[in-house]
PDB file of C-alpha atoms in Angstrom:
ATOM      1  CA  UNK A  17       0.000   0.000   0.000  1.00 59.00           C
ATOM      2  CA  UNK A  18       1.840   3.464  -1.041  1.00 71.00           C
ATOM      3  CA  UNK A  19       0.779   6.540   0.448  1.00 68.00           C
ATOM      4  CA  UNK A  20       0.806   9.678  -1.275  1.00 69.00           C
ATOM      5  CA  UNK A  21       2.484  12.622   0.527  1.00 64.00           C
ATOM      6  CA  UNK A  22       1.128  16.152  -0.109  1.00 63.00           C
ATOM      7  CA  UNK A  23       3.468  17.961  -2.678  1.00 60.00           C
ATOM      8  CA  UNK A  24       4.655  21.325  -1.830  1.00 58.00           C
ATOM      9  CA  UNK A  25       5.717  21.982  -5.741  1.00 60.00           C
ATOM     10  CA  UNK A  26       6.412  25.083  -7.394  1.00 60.00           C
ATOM     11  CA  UNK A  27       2.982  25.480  -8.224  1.00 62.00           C
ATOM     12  CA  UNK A  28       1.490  25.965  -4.975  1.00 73.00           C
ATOM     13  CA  UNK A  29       4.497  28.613  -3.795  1.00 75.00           C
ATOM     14  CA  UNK A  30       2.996  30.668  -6.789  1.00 77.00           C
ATOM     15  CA  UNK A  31      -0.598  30.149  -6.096  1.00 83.00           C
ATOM     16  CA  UNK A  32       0.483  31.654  -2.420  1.00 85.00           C
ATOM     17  CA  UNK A  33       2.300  34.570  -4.122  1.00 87.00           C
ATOM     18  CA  UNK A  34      -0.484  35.558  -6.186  1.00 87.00           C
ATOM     19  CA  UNK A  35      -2.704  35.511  -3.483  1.00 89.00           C
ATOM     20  CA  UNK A  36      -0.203  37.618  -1.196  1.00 92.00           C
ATOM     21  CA  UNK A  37      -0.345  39.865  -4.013  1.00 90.00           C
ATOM     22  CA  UNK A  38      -4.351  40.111  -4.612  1.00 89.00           C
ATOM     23  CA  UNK A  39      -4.570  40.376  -0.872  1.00 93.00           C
ATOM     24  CA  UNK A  40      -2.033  43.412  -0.689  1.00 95.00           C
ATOM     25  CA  UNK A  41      -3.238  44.898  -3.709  1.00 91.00           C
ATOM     26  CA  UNK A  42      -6.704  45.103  -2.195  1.00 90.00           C
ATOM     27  CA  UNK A  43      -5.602  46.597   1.441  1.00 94.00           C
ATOM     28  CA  UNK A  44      -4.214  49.542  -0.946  1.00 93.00           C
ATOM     29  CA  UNK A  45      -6.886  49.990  -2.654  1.00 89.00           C
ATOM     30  CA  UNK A  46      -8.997  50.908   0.155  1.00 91.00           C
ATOM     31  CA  UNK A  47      -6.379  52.912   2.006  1.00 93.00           C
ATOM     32  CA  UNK A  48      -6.832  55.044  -1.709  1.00 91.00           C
ATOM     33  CA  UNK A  49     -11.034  54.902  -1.430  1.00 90.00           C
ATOM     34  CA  UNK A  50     -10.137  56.172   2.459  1.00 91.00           C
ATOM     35  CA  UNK A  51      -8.072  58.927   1.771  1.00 91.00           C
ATOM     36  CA  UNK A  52      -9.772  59.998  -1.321  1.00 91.00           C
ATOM     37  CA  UNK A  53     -13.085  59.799   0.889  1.00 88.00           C
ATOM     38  CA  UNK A  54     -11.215  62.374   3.396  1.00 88.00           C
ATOM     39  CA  UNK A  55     -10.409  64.392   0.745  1.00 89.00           C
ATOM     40  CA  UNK A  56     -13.462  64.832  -0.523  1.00 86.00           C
ATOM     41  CA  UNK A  57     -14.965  66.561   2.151  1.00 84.00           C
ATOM     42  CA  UNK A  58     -12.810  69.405   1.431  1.00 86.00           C
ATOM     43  CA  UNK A  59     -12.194  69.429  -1.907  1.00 89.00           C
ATOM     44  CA  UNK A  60     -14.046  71.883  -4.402  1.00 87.00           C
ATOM     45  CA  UNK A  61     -14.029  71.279  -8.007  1.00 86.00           C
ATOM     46  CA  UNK A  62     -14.854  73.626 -11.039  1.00 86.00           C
ATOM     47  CA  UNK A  63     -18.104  73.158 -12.616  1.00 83.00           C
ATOM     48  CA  UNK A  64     -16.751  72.871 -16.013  1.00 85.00           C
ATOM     49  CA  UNK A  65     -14.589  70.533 -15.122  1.00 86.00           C
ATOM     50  CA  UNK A  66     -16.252  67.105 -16.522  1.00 88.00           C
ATOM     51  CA  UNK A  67     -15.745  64.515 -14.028  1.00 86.00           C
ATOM     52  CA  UNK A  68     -18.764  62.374 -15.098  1.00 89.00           C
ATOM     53  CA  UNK A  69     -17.912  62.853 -18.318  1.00 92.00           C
ATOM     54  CA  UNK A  70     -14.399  61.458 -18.188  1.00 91.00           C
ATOM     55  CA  UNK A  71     -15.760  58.422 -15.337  1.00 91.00           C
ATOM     56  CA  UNK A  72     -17.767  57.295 -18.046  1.00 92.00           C
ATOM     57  CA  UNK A  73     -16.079  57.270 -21.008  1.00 93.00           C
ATOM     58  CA  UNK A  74     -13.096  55.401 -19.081  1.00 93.00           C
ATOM     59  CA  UNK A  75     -15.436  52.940 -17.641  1.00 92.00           C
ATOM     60  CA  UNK A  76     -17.347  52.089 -21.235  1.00 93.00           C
ATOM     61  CA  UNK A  77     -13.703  51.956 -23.159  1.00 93.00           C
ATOM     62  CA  UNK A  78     -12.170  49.139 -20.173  1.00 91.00           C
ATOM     63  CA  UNK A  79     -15.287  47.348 -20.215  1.00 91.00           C
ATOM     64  CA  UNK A  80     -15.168  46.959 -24.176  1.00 90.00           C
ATOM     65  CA  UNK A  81     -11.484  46.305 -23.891  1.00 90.00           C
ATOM     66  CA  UNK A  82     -12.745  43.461 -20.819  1.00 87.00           C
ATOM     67  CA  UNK A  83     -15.462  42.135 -22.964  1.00 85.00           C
ATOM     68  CA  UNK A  84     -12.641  41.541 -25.842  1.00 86.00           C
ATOM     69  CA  UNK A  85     -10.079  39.709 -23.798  1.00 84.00           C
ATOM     70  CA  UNK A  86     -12.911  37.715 -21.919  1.00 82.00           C
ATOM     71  CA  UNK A  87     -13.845  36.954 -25.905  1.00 82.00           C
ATOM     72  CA  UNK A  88     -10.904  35.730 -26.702  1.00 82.00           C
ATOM     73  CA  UNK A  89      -9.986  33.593 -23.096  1.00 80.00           C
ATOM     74  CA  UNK A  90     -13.543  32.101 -22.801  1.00 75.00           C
ATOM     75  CA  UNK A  91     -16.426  31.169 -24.350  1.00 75.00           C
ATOM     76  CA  UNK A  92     -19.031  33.664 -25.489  1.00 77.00           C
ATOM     77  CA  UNK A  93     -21.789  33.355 -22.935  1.00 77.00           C
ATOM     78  CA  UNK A  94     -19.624  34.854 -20.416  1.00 77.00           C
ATOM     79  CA  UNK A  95     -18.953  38.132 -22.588  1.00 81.00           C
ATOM     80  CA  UNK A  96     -22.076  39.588 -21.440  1.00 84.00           C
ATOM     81  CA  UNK A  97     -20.837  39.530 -17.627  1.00 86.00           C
ATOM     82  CA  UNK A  98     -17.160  40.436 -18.140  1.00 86.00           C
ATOM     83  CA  UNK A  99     -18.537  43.763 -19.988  1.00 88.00           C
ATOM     84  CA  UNK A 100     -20.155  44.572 -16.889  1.00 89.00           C
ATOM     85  CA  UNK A 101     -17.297  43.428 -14.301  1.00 89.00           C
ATOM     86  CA  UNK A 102     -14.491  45.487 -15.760  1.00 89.00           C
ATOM     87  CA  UNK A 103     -16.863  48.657 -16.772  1.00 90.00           C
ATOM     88  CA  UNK A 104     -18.511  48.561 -13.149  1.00 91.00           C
ATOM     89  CA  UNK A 105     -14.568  48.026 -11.432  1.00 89.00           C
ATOM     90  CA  UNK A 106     -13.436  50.712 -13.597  1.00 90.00           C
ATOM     91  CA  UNK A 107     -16.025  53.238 -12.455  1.00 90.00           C
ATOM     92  CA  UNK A 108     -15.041  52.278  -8.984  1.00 88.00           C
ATOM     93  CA  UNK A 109     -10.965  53.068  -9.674  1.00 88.00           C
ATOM     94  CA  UNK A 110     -11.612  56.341 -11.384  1.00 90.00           C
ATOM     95  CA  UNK A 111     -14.298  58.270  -9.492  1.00 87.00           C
ATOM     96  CA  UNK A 112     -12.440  58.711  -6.428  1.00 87.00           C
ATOM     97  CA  UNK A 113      -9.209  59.786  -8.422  1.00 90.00           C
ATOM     98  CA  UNK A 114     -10.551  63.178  -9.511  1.00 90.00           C
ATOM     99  CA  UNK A 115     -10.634  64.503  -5.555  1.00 90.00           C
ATOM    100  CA  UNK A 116      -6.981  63.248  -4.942  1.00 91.00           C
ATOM    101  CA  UNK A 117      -6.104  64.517  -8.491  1.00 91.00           C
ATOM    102  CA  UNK A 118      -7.554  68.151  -7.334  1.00 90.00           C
ATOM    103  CA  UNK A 119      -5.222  67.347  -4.313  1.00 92.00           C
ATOM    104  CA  UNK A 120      -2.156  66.604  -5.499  1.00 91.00           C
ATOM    105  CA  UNK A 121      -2.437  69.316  -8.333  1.00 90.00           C
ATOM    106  CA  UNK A 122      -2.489  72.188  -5.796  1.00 89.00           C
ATOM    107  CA  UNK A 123       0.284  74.691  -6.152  1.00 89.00           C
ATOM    108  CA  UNK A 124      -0.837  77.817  -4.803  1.00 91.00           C
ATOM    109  CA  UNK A 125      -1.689  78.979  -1.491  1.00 91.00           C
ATOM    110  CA  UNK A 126      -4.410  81.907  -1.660  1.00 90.00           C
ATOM    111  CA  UNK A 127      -6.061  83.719   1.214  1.00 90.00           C
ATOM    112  CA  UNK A 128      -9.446  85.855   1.190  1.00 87.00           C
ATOM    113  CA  UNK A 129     -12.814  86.489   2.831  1.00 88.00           C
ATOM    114  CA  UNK A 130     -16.073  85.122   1.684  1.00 85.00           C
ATOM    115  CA  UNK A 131     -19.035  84.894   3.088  1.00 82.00           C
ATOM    116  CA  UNK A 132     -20.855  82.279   4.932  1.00 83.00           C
ATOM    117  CA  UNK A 133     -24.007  80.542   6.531  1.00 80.00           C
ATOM    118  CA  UNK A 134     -24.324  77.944   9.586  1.00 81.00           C
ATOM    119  CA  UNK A 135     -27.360  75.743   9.022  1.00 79.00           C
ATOM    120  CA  UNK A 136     -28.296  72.705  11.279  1.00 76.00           C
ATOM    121  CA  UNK A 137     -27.765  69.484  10.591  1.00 76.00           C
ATOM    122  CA  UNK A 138     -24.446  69.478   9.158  1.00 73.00           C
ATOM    123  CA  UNK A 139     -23.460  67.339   6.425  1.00 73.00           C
ATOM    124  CA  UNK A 140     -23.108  63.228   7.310  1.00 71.00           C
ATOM    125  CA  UNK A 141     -19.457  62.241   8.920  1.00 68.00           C
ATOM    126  CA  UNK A 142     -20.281  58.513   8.051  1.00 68.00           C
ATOM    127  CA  UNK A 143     -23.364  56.387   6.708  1.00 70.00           C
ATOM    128  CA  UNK A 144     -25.063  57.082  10.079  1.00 74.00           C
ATOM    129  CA  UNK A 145     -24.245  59.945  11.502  1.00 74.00           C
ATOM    130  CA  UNK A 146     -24.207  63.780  10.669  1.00 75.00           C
ATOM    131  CA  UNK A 147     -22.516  66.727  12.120  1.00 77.00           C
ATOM    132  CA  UNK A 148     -24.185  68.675  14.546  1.00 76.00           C
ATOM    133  CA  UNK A 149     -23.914  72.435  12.431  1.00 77.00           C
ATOM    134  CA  UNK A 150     -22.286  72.745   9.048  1.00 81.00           C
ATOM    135  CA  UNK A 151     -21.087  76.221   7.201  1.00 82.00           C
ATOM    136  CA  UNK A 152     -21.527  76.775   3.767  1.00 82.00           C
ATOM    137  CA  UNK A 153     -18.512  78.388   2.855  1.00 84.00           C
ATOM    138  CA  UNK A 154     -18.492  79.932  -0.937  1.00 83.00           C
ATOM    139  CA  UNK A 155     -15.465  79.184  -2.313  1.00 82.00           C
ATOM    140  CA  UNK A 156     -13.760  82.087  -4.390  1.00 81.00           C
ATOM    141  CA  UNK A 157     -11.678  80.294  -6.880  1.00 82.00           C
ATOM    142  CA  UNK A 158     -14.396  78.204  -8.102  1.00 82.00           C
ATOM    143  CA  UNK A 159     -17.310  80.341  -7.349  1.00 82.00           C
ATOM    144  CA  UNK A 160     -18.899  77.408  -5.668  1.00 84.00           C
ATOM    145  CA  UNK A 161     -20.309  76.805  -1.877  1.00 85.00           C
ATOM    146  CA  UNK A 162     -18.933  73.991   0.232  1.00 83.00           C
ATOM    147  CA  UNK A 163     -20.621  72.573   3.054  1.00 79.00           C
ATOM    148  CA  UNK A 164     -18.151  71.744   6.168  1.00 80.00           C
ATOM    149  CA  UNK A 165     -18.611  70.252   9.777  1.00 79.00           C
ATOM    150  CA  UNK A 166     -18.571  73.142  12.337  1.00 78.00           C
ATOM    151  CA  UNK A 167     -18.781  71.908  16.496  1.00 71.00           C
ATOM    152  CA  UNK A 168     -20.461  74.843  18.063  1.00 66.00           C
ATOM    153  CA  UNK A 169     -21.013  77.879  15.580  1.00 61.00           C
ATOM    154  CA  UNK A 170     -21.816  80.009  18.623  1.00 61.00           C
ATOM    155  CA  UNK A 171     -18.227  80.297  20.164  1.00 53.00           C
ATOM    156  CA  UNK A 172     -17.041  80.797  16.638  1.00 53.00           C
ATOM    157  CA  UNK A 173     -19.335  83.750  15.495  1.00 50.00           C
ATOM    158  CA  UNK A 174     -18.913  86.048  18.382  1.00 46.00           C
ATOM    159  CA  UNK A 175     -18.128  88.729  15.737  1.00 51.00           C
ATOM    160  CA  UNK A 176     -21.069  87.618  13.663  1.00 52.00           C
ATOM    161  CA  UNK A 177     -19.707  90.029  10.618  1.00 59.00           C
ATOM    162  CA  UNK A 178     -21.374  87.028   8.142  1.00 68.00           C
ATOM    163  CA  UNK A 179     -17.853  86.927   6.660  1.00 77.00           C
ATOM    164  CA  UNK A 180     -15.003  84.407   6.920  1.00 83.00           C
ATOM    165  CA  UNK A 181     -11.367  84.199   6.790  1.00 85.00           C
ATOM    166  CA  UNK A 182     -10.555  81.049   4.100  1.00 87.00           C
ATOM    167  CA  UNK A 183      -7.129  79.608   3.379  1.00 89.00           C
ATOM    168  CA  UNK A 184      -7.632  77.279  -0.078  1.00 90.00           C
ATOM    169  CA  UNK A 185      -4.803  76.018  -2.018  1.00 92.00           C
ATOM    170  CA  UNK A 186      -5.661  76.053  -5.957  1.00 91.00           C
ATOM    171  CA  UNK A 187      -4.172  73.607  -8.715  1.00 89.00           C
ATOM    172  CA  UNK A 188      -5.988  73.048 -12.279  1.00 91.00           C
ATOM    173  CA  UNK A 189      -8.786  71.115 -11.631  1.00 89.00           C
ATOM    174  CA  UNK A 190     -10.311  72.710  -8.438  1.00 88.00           C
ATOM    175  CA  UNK A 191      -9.412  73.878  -5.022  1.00 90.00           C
ATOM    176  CA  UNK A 192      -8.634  72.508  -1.773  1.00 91.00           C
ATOM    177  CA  UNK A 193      -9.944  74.441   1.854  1.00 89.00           C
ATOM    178  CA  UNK A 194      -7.221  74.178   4.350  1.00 89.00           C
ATOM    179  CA  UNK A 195      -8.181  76.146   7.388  1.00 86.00           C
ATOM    180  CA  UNK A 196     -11.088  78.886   7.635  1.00 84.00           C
ATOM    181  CA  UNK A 197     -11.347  81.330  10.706  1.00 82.00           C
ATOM    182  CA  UNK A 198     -13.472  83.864  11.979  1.00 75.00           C
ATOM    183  CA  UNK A 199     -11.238  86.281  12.782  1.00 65.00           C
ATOM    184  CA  UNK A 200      -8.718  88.082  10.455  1.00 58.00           C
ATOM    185  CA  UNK A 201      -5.708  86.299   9.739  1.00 50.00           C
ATOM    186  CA  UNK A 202      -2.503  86.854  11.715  1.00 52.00           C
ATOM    187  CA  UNK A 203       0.442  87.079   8.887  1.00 48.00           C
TER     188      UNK A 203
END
């Protein structure tokens, strides 16, 4: 009677490695969806900047380009649902780009006063929960209003002039708001 021993072959030391690799590739991926998620909530893009636009196109060209390869690697019946995969995986990889894109591409520092408005509730911190006050702040650069988290707007406003201090750093694509105060800045 011969027993059969399990093999530790080459082939299951790559298997590992490619799951290593899927595994590591995924953990970065989210740290990206975090960050770009943190981002967000203070980045301000232009209007006529056409981030739907872009998103879409990319998405419809990598799912035609996953439909082809799954066309040529498999049969035909699973066209259909590669077309989706790689267009709906694609949509998720590129929409969160654009707010670390408007990050990264900032190269000026400007300073100015806008004006404002506190409204209760705030905007949501996570899928549950929302921020006590928020403060539309309009942003110069863009000409847009962003809504940010604000603790107690009642210790802040003792001036209540209805204007605020904002310092935004500007790239390209949009504009990111670093700090905003109620009180003239110190330089």
């Amino acid at each position: 009677m011969e027993y059969q021993f399990k093999s530790y072959s080459q082939g299951n030391k790559n298997k590992i490695i490619y799951v290593y690799c899927g595994v590591v590739l995924v953990v970065i991926w989210i740290a990206f969806m975090y960050w770009s998620i943190i981002l967000g909530h203070r980045t301000v893009m232009f209007e006529w900047f056409p981030q739907w636009t872009i998103s879409i196109t990319f998405a419809a060209i990598v799912s035609v380009i996953g439909g082809v390869w799954s066309i040529l690697r498999r049969p035909l019946k699973h066209a259909f649902k590669n077309v989706l995969q790689s267009g709906f995986m694609a949509l998720v990889f590129i929409v969160p780009a654009f707010d670390v894109l408007t990050y990264l591409l900032t190269n000026k520092t400007i300073r100015y006063q806008t004006e404002y408005e506190i409204t209760s509730p705030g905007p949501s911190t996570s899928r549950f929960s929302r921020c006590d006050h928020g403060i539309w702040i309009k942003e110069t650069y863009t000409g847009r209003w962003k809504l940010l988290c604000i603790s107690n707007p009642k210790s802040k406003t003792k001036e209540n002039t209805g204007m605020v201090w904002v310092t935004t750093k500007t790239g390209p694509i949009g504009a990111y708001i670093v700090d905003y105060q109620f009180s003239p800045l110190n330089i």
